[in-house]
PDB file of C-alpha atoms and ligand atoms in Angstrom:
ATOM      1  CA  UNK A   1       0.000   0.000   0.000  1.00 73.00           C
ATOM      2  CA  UNK A   2       2.771   2.436   0.942  1.00 80.00           C
ATOM      3  CA  UNK A   3       4.480   2.029  -2.397  1.00 81.00           C
ATOM      4  CA  UNK A   4       1.293   2.845  -4.304  1.00 79.00           C
ATOM      5  CA  UNK A   5       0.841   6.056  -2.355  1.00 80.00           C
ATOM      6  CA  UNK A   6       4.470   6.932  -3.067  1.00 85.00           C
ATOM      7  CA  UNK A   7       3.946   6.259  -6.767  1.00 84.00           C
ATOM      8  CA  UNK A   8       0.868   8.457  -6.820  1.00 80.00           C
ATOM      9  CA  UNK A   9       2.867  11.195  -5.118  1.00 83.00           C
ATOM     10  CA  UNK A  10       5.685  10.924  -7.639  1.00 81.00           C
ATOM     11  CA  UNK A  11       3.197  10.944 -10.499  1.00 82.00           C
ATOM     12  CA  UNK A  12       1.539  14.081  -9.160  1.00 81.00           C
ATOM     13  CA  UNK A  13       4.859  15.883  -8.812  1.00 79.00           C
ATOM     14  CA  UNK A  14       5.890  14.948 -12.337  1.00 77.00           C
ATOM     15  CA  UNK A  15       2.491  16.008 -13.645  1.00 75.00           C
ATOM     16  CA  UNK A  16       2.666  19.383 -11.891  1.00 73.00           C
ATOM     17  CA  UNK A  17       6.169  20.045 -13.217  1.00 72.00           C
ATOM     18  CA  UNK A  18       5.074  19.038 -16.705  1.00 74.00           C
ATOM     19  CA  UNK A  19       1.938  21.163 -16.573  1.00 71.00           C
ATOM     20  CA  UNK A  20       3.583  24.353 -15.340  1.00 66.00           C
ATOM     21  CA  UNK A  21       7.030  24.282 -16.831  1.00 65.00           C
ATOM     22  CA  UNK A  22       7.139  21.962 -19.789  1.00 66.00           C
ATOM     23  CA  UNK A  23       3.735  21.747 -21.437  1.00 65.00           C
ATOM     24  CA  UNK A  24       2.743  24.977 -23.066  1.00 62.00           C
ATOM     25  CA  UNK A  25       0.010  25.227 -25.580  1.00 65.00           C
ATOM     26  CA  UNK A  26       1.592  27.367 -28.273  1.00 73.00           C
ATOM     27  CA  UNK A  27      -0.366  29.774 -30.334  1.00 84.00           C
ATOM     28  CA  UNK A  28       1.137  32.153 -32.836  1.00 84.00           C
ATOM     29  CA  UNK A  29       0.149  35.552 -34.083  1.00 86.00           C
ATOM     30  CA  UNK A  30       1.518  38.221 -36.338  1.00 83.00           C
ATOM     31  CA  UNK A  31       1.253  41.802 -35.169  1.00 83.00           C
ATOM     32  CA  UNK A  32      -1.245  43.298 -37.616  1.00 75.00           C
ATOM     33  CA  UNK A  33      -1.364  47.047 -37.861  1.00 74.00           C
ATOM     34  CA  UNK A  34       0.107  48.268 -34.638  1.00 70.00           C
ATOM     35  CA  UNK A  35      -1.428  46.468 -31.666  1.00 88.00           C
ATOM     36  CA  UNK A  36      -1.850  42.864 -30.654  1.00 95.00           C
ATOM     37  CA  UNK A  37      -3.869  41.631 -27.691  1.00 95.00           C
ATOM     38  CA  UNK A  38      -2.192  39.066 -25.457  1.00 97.00           C
ATOM     39  CA  UNK A  39      -4.375  37.404 -22.849  1.00 96.00           C
ATOM     40  CA  UNK A  40      -2.597  36.441 -19.617  1.00 97.00           C
ATOM     41  CA  UNK A  41      -4.568  33.649 -17.998  1.00 95.00           C
ATOM     42  CA  UNK A  42      -4.291  30.107 -16.621  1.00 91.00           C
ATOM     43  CA  UNK A  43      -0.522  30.000 -16.913  1.00 90.00           C
ATOM     44  CA  UNK A  44      -0.314  30.871 -20.601  1.00 92.00           C
ATOM     45  CA  UNK A  45       0.064  33.890 -22.789  1.00 95.00           C
ATOM     46  CA  UNK A  46      -2.436  33.722 -25.620  1.00 95.00           C
ATOM     47  CA  UNK A  47      -0.964  34.028 -28.180  1.00 96.00           C
ATOM     48  CA  UNK A  48       2.407  32.940 -26.854  1.00 94.00           C
ATOM     49  CA  UNK A  49       4.442  33.341 -30.038  1.00 95.00           C
ATOM     50  CA  UNK A  50       4.368  36.786 -31.591  1.00 96.00           C
ATOM     51  CA  UNK A  51       5.873  37.638 -34.950  1.00 95.00           C
ATOM     52  CA  UNK A  52       6.889  41.155 -35.809  1.00 94.00           C
ATOM     53  CA  UNK A  53       9.354  43.053 -37.974  1.00 93.00           C
ATOM     54  CA  UNK A  54      12.626  44.686 -37.020  1.00 95.00           C
ATOM     55  CA  UNK A  55      12.541  48.465 -36.922  1.00 94.00           C
ATOM     56  CA  UNK A  56       8.742  48.651 -36.683  1.00 92.00           C
ATOM     57  CA  UNK A  57       6.997  49.974 -33.632  1.00 93.00           C
ATOM     58  CA  UNK A  58       4.717  47.405 -32.017  1.00 93.00           C
ATOM     59  CA  UNK A  59       2.149  47.630 -29.280  1.00 95.00           C
ATOM     60  CA  UNK A  60       1.464  44.523 -27.255  1.00 96.00           C
ATOM     61  CA  UNK A  61      -1.724  44.979 -25.288  1.00 96.00           C
ATOM     62  CA  UNK A  62      -1.486  42.646 -22.315  1.00 97.00           C
ATOM     63  CA  UNK A  63      -4.824  41.734 -20.769  1.00 97.00           C
ATOM     64  CA  UNK A  64      -4.142  40.032 -17.477  1.00 98.00           C
ATOM     65  CA  UNK A  65      -7.023  37.963 -16.123  1.00 97.00           C
ATOM     66  CA  UNK A  66      -5.019  35.918 -13.656  1.00 96.00           C
ATOM     67  CA  UNK A  67      -4.999  37.445 -10.174  1.00 95.00           C
ATOM     68  CA  UNK A  68      -2.059  35.272  -9.126  1.00 94.00           C
ATOM     69  CA  UNK A  69       0.836  37.674  -8.347  1.00 94.00           C
ATOM     70  CA  UNK A  70       3.035  35.385 -10.415  1.00 92.00           C
ATOM     71  CA  UNK A  71       1.464  36.796 -13.560  1.00 95.00           C
ATOM     72  CA  UNK A  72       2.048  40.425 -12.658  1.00 97.00           C
ATOM     73  CA  UNK A  73       5.418  41.019 -14.252  1.00 97.00           C
ATOM     74  CA  UNK A  74       6.348  40.470 -17.827  1.00 97.00           C
ATOM     75  CA  UNK A  75      10.053  40.584 -18.593  1.00 97.00           C
ATOM     76  CA  UNK A  76      11.620  40.392 -22.007  1.00 96.00           C
ATOM     77  CA  UNK A  77      15.067  38.900 -22.301  1.00 95.00           C
ATOM     78  CA  UNK A  78      17.461  40.423 -24.786  1.00 92.00           C
ATOM     79  CA  UNK A  79      15.485  43.645 -25.153  1.00 92.00           C
ATOM     80  CA  UNK A  80      15.099  46.222 -22.464  1.00 91.00           C
ATOM     81  CA  UNK A  81      11.333  45.899 -22.001  1.00 94.00           C
ATOM     82  CA  UNK A  82       9.355  44.946 -18.925  1.00 95.00           C
ATOM     83  CA  UNK A  83       6.037  45.830 -17.339  1.00 96.00           C
ATOM     84  CA  UNK A  84       3.814  45.429 -14.296  1.00 97.00           C
ATOM     85  CA  UNK A  85       0.417  44.289 -15.469  1.00 97.00           C
ATOM     86  CA  UNK A  86      -2.767  45.427 -13.734  1.00 97.00           C
ATOM     87  CA  UNK A  87      -5.626  42.944 -13.442  1.00 97.00           C
ATOM     88  CA  UNK A  88      -8.377  43.234 -16.055  1.00 95.00           C
ATOM     89  CA  UNK A  89      -7.111  46.547 -17.371  1.00 96.00           C
ATOM     90  CA  UNK A  90      -5.428  46.307 -20.763  1.00 96.00           C
ATOM     91  CA  UNK A  91      -1.822  47.412 -20.513  1.00 97.00           C
ATOM     92  CA  UNK A  92      -0.171  48.653 -23.662  1.00 96.00           C
ATOM     93  CA  UNK A  93       3.498  48.046 -24.057  1.00 96.00           C
ATOM     94  CA  UNK A  94       4.902  49.929 -27.027  1.00 95.00           C
ATOM     95  CA  UNK A  95       8.439  49.531 -28.259  1.00 94.00           C
ATOM     96  CA  UNK A  96      10.478  49.129 -31.406  1.00 94.00           C
ATOM     97  CA  UNK A  97      12.556  45.960 -31.681  1.00 94.00           C
ATOM     98  CA  UNK A  98      15.630  47.016 -33.615  1.00 94.00           C
ATOM     99  CA  UNK A  99      17.348  43.678 -34.048  1.00 94.00           C
ATOM    100  CA  UNK A 100      16.179  40.467 -35.617  1.00 96.00           C
ATOM    101  CA  UNK A 101      16.028  37.433 -33.415  1.00 96.00           C
ATOM    102  CA  UNK A 102      13.960  35.496 -30.935  1.00 96.00           C
ATOM    103  CA  UNK A 103      13.287  37.104 -27.592  1.00 96.00           C
ATOM    104  CA  UNK A 104      11.629  35.234 -24.771  1.00 96.00           C
ATOM    105  CA  UNK A 105       9.227  36.961 -22.485  1.00 97.00           C
ATOM    106  CA  UNK A 106       8.076  35.512 -19.201  1.00 96.00           C
ATOM    107  CA  UNK A 107       6.778  36.245 -15.751  1.00 96.00           C
ATOM    108  CA  UNK A 108       9.316  36.491 -12.965  1.00 91.00           C
ATOM    109  CA  UNK A 109       9.236  32.798 -12.157  1.00 89.00           C
ATOM    110  CA  UNK A 110       9.155  31.703 -15.762  1.00 90.00           C
ATOM    111  CA  UNK A 111       5.800  29.956 -15.484  1.00 90.00           C
ATOM    112  CA  UNK A 112       4.262  32.136 -18.131  1.00 94.00           C
ATOM    113  CA  UNK A 113       6.395  31.944 -21.251  1.00 93.00           C
ATOM    114  CA  UNK A 114       6.201  33.541 -24.627  1.00 95.00           C
ATOM    115  CA  UNK A 115       8.420  34.389 -27.521  1.00 95.00           C
ATOM    116  CA  UNK A 116       8.748  37.469 -29.686  1.00 96.00           C
ATOM    117  CA  UNK A 117      10.120  36.614 -33.104  1.00 96.00           C
ATOM    118  CA  UNK A 118      11.536  39.633 -34.891  1.00 96.00           C
ATOM    119  CA  UNK A 119      11.952  39.062 -38.614  1.00 94.00           C
TER     120      UNK A 119
HETATM  121 CU1   CU B   1       5.260  33.595 -12.556  1.00 55.32          CU
END
């Protein structure tokens, strides 16, 4: 009996790690015009992969629905952009990516993950 409970425990831990850190439903979007809405909810950015062009100003409108403090910050790596997101109030982040490349963006703990692809 003890071993089964241990196995269930191990399974749950693996599942939780997989759910939060490994499994991410990916959805892609191209910034059309100037602004793109990104929903922040249930551990995922939607869309989580954003395509844009180098040298063009973009506005990412983050709409945070998750009240978990984990989702408050969004930090971009490789470009000097970050923000504190209010709950249920769209937050517009406007910047111009100058260099081509792939730039990850995430919450502080890295549970929310997204990618900005500059072409
Ligand atoms: Cu987090």
